[in-house]
JSON list of N, CA and C in Angstrom, two decimals:
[
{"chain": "A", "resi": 964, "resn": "UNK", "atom": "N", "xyz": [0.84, -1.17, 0.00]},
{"chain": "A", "resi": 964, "resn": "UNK", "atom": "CA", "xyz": [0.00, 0.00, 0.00]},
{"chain": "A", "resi": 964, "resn": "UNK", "atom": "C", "xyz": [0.89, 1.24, 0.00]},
{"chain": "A", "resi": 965, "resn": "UNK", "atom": "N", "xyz": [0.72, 2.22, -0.62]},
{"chain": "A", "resi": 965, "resn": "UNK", "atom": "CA", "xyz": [1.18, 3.77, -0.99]},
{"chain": "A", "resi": 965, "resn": "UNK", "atom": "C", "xyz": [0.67, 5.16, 0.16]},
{"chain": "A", "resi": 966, "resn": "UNK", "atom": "N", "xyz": [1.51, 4.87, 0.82]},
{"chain": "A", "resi": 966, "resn": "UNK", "atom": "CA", "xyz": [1.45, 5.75, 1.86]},
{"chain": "A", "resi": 966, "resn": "UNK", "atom": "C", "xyz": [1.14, 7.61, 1.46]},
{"chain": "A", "resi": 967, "resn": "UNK", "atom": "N", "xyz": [2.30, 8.18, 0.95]},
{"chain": "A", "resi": 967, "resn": "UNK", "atom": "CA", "xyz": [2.33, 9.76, 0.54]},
{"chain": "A", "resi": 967, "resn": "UNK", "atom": "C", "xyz": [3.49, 9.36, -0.03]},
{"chain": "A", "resi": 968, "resn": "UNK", "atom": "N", "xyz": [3.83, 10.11, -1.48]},
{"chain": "A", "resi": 968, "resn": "UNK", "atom": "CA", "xyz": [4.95, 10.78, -2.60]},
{"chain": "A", "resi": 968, "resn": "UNK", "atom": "C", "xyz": [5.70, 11.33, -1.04]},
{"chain": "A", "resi": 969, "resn": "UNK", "atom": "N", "xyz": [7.35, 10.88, -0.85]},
{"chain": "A", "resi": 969, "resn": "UNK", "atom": "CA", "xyz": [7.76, 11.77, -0.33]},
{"chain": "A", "resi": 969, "resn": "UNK", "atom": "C", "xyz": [8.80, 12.76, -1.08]},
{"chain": "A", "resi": 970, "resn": "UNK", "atom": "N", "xyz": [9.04, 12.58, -2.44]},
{"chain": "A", "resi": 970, "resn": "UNK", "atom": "CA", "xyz": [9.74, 13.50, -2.84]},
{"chain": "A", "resi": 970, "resn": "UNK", "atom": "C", "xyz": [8.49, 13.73, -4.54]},
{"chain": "A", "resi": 971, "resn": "UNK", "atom": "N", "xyz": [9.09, 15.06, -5.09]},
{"chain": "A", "resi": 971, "resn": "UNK", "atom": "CA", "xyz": [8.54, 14.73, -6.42]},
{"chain": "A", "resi": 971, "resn": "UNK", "atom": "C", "xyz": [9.67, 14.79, -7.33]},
{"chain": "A", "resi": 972, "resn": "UNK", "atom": "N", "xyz": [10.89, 14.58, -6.77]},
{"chain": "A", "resi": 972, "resn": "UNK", "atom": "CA", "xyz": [11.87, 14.22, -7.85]},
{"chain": "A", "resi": 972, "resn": "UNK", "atom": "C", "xyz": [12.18, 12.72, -8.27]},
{"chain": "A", "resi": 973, "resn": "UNK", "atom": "N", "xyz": [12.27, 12.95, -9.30]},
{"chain": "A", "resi": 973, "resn": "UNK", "atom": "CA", "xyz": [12.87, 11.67, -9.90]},
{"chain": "A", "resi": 973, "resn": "UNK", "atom": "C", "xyz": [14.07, 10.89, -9.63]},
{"chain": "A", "resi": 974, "resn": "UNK", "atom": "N", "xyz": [13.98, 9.40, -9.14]},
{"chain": "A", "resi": 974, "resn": "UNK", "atom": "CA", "xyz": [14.84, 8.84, -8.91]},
{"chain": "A", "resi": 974, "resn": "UNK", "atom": "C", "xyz": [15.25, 7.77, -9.86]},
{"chain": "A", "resi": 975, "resn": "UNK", "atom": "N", "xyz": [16.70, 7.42, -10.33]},
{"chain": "A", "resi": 975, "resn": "UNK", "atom": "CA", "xyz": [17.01, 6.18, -11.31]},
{"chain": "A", "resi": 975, "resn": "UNK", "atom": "C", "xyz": [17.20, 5.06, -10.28]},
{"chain": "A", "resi": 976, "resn": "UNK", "atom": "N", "xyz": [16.45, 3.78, -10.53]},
{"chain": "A", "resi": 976, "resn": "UNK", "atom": "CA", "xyz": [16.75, 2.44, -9.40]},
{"chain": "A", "resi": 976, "resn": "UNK", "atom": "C", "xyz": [18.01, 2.72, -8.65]},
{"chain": "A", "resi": 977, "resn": "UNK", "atom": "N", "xyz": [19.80, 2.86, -9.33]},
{"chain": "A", "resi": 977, "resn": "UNK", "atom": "CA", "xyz": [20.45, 3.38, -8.49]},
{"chain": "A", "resi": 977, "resn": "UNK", "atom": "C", "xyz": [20.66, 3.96, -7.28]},
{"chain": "A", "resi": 978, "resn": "UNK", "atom": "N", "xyz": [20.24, 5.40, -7.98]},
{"chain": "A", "resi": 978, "resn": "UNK", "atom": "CA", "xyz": [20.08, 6.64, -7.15]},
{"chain": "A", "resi": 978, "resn": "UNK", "atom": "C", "xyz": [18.93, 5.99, -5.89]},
{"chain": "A", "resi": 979, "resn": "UNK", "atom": "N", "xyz": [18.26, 5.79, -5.91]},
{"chain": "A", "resi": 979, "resn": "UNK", "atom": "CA", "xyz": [17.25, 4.90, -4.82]},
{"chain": "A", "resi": 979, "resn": "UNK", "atom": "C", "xyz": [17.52, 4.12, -4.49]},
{"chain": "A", "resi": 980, "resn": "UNK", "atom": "N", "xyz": [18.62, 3.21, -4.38]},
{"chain": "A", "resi": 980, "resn": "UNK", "atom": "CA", "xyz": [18.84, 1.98, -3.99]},
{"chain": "A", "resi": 980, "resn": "UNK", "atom": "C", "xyz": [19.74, 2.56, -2.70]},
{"chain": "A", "resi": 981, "resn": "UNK", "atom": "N", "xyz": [20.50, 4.09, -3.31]},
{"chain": "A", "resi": 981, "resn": "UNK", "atom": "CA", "xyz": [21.43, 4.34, -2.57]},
{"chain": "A", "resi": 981, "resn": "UNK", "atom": "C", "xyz": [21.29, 5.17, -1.37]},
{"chain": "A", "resi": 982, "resn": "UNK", "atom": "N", "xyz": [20.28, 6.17, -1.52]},
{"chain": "A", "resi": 982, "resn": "UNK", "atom": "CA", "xyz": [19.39, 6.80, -1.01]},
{"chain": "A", "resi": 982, "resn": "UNK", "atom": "C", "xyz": [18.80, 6.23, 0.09]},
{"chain": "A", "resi": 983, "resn": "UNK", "atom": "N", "xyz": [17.73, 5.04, -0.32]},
{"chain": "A", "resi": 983, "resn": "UNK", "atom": "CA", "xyz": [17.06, 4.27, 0.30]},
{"chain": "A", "resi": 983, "resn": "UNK", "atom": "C", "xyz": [17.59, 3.22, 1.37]},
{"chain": "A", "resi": 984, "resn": "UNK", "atom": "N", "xyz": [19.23, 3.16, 1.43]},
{"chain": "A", "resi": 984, "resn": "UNK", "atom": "CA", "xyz": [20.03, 2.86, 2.70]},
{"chain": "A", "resi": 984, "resn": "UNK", "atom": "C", "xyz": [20.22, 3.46, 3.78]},
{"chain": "A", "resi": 985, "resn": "UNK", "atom": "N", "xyz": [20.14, 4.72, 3.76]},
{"chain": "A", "resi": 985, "resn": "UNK", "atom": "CA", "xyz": [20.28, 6.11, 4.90]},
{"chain": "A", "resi": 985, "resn": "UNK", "atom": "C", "xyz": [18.76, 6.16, 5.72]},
{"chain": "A", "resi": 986, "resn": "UNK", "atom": "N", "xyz": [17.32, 5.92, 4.87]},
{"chain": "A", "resi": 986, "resn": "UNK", "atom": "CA", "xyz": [16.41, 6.04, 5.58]},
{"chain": "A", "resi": 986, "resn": "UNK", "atom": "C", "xyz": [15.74, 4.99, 6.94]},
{"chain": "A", "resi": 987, "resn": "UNK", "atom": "N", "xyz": [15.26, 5.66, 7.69]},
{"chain": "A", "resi": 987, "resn": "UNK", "atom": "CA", "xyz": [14.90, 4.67, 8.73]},
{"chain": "A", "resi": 987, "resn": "UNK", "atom": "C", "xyz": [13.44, 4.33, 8.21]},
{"chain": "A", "resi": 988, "resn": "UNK", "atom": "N", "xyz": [12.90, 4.35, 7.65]},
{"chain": "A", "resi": 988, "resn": "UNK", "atom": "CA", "xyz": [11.58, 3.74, 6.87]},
{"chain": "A", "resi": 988, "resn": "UNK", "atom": "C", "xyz": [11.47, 3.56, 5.25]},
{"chain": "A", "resi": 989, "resn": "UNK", "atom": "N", "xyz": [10.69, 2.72, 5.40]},
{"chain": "A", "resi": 989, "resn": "UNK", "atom": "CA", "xyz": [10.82, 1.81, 4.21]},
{"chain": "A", "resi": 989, "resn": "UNK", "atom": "C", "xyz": [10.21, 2.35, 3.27]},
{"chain": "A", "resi": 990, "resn": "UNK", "atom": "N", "xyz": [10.52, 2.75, 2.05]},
{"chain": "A", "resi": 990, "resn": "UNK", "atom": "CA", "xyz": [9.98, 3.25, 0.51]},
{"chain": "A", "resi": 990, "resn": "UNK", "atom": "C", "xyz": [9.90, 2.28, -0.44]},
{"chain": "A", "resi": 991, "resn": "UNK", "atom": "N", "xyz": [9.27, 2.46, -1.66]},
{"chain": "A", "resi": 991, "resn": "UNK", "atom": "CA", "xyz": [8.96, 1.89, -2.66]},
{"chain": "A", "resi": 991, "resn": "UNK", "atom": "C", "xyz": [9.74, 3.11, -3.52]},
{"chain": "A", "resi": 992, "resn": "UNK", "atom": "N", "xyz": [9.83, 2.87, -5.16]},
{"chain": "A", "resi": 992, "resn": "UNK", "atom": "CA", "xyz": [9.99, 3.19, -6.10]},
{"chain": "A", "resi": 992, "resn": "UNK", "atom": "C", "xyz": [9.02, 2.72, -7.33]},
{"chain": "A", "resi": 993, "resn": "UNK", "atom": "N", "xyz": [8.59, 3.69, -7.55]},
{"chain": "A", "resi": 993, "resn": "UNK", "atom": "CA", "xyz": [7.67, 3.78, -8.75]},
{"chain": "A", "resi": 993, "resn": "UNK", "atom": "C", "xyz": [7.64, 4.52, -9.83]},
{"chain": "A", "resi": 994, "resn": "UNK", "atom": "N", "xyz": [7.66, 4.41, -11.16]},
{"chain": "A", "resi": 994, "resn": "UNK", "atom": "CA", "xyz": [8.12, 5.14, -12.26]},
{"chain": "A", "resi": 994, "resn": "UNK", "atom": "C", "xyz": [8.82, 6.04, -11.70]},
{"chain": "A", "resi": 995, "resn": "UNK", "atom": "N", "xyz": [9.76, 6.20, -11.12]},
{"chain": "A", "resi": 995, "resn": "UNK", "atom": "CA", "xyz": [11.40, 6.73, -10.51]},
{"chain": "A", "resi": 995, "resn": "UNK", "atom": "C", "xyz": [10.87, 7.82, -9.38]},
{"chain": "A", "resi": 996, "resn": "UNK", "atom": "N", "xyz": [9.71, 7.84, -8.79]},
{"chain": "A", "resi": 996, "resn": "UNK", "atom": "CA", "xyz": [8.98, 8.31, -7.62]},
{"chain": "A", "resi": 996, "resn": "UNK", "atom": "C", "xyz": [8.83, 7.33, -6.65]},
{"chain": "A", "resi": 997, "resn": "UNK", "atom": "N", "xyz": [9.15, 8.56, -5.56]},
{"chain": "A", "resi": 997, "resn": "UNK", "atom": "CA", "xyz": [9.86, 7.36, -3.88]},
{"chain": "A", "resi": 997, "resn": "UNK", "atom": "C", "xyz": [7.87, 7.75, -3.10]},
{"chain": "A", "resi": 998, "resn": "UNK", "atom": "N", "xyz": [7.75, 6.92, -2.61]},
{"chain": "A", "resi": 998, "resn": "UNK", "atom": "CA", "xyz": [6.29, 6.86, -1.67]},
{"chain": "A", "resi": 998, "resn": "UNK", "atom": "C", "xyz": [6.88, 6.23, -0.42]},
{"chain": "A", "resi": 999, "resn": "UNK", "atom": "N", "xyz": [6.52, 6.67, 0.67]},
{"chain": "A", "resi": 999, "resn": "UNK", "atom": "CA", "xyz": [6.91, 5.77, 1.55]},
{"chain": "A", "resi": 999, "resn": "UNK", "atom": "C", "xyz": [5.62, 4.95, 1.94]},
{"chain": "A", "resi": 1000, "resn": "UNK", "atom": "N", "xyz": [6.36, 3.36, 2.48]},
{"chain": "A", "resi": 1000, "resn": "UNK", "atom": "CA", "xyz": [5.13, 2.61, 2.71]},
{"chain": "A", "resi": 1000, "resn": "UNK", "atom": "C", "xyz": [4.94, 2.26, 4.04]},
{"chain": "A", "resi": 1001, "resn": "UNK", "atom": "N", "xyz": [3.66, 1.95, 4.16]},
{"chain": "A", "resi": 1001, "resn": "UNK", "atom": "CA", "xyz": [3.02, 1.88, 5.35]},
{"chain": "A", "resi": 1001, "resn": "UNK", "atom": "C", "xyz": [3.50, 0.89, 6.16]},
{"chain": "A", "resi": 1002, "resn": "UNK", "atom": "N", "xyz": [3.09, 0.86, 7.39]},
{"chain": "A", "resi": 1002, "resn": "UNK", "atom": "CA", "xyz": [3.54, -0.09, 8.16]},
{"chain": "A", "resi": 1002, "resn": "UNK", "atom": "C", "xyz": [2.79, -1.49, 7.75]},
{"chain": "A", "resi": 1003, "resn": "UNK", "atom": "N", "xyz": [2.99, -2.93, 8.13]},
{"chain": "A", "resi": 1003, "resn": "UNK", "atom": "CA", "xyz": [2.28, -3.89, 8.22]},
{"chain": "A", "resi": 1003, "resn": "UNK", "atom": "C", "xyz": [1.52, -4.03, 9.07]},
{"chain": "A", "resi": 1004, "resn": "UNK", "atom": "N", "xyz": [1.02, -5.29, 8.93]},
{"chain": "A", "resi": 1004, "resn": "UNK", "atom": "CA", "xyz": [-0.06, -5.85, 9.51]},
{"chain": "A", "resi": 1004, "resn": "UNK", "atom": "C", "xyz": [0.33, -7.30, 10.64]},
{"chain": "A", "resi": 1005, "resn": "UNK", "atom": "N", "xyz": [-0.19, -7.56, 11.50]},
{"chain": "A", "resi": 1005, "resn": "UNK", "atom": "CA", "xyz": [0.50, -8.63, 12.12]},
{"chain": "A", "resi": 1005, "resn": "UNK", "atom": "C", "xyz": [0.60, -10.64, 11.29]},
{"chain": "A", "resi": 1006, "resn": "UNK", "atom": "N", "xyz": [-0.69, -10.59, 10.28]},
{"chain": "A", "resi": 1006, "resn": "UNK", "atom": "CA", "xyz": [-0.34, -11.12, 9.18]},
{"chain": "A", "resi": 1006, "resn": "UNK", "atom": "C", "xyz": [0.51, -11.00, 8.27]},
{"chain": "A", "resi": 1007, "resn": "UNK", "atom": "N", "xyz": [0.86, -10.26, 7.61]},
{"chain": "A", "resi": 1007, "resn": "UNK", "atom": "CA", "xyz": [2.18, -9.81, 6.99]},
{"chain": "A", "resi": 1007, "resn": "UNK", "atom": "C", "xyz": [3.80, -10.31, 7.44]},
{"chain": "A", "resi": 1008, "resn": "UNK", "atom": "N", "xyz": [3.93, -9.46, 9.14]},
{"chain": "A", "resi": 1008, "resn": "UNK", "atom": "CA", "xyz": [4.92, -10.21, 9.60]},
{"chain": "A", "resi": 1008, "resn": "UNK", "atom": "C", "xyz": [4.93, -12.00, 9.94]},
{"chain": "A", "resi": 1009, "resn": "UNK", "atom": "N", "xyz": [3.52, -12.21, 9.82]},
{"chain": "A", "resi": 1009, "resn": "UNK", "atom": "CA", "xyz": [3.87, -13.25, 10.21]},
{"chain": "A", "resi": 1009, "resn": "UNK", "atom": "C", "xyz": [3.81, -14.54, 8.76]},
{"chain": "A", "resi": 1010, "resn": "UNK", "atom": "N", "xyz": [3.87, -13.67, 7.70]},
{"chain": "A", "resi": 1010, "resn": "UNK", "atom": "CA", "xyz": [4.22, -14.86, 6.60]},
{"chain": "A", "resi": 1010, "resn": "UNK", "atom": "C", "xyz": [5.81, -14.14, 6.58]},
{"chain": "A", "resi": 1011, "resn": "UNK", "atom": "N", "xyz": [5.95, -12.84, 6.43]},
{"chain": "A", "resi": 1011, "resn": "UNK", "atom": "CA", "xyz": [7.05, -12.34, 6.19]},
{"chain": "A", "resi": 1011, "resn": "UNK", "atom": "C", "xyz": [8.15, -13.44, 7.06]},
{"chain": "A", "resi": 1012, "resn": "UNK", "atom": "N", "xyz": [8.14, -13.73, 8.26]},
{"chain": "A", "resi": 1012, "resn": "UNK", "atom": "CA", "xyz": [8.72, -14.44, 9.07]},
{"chain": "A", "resi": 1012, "resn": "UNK", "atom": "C", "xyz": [8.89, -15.94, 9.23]},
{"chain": "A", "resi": 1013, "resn": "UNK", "atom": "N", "xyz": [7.81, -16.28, 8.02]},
{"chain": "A", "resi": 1013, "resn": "UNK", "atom": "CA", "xyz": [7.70, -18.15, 8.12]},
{"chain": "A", "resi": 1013, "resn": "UNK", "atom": "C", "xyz": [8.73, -18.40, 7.46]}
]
């Protein structure tokens, strides 16, 4: 799920890969736009974890 656009600049997978190491929450990349995403669900972690 797509939380809020946190930037409206354009990022190349790179540039976001590299970027996206420094942050303490987790983003997506989408047509080279960063969203940050929402937290989970306690289902989620718990396939995430099987």
């Amino acid at each position: 799920m797509i939380a809020a656009r946190e930037t409206d600049r354009y990022f190349t997978p790179e540039e976001y890969f590299a970027w996206e190491e420094a942050q303490l929450e987790r983003h997506e990349l989408i047509d080279g736009r960063v969203y940050a995403m929402t937290g989970g669900t306690q289902n989620h972690s718990a396939i995430k974890f099987s």
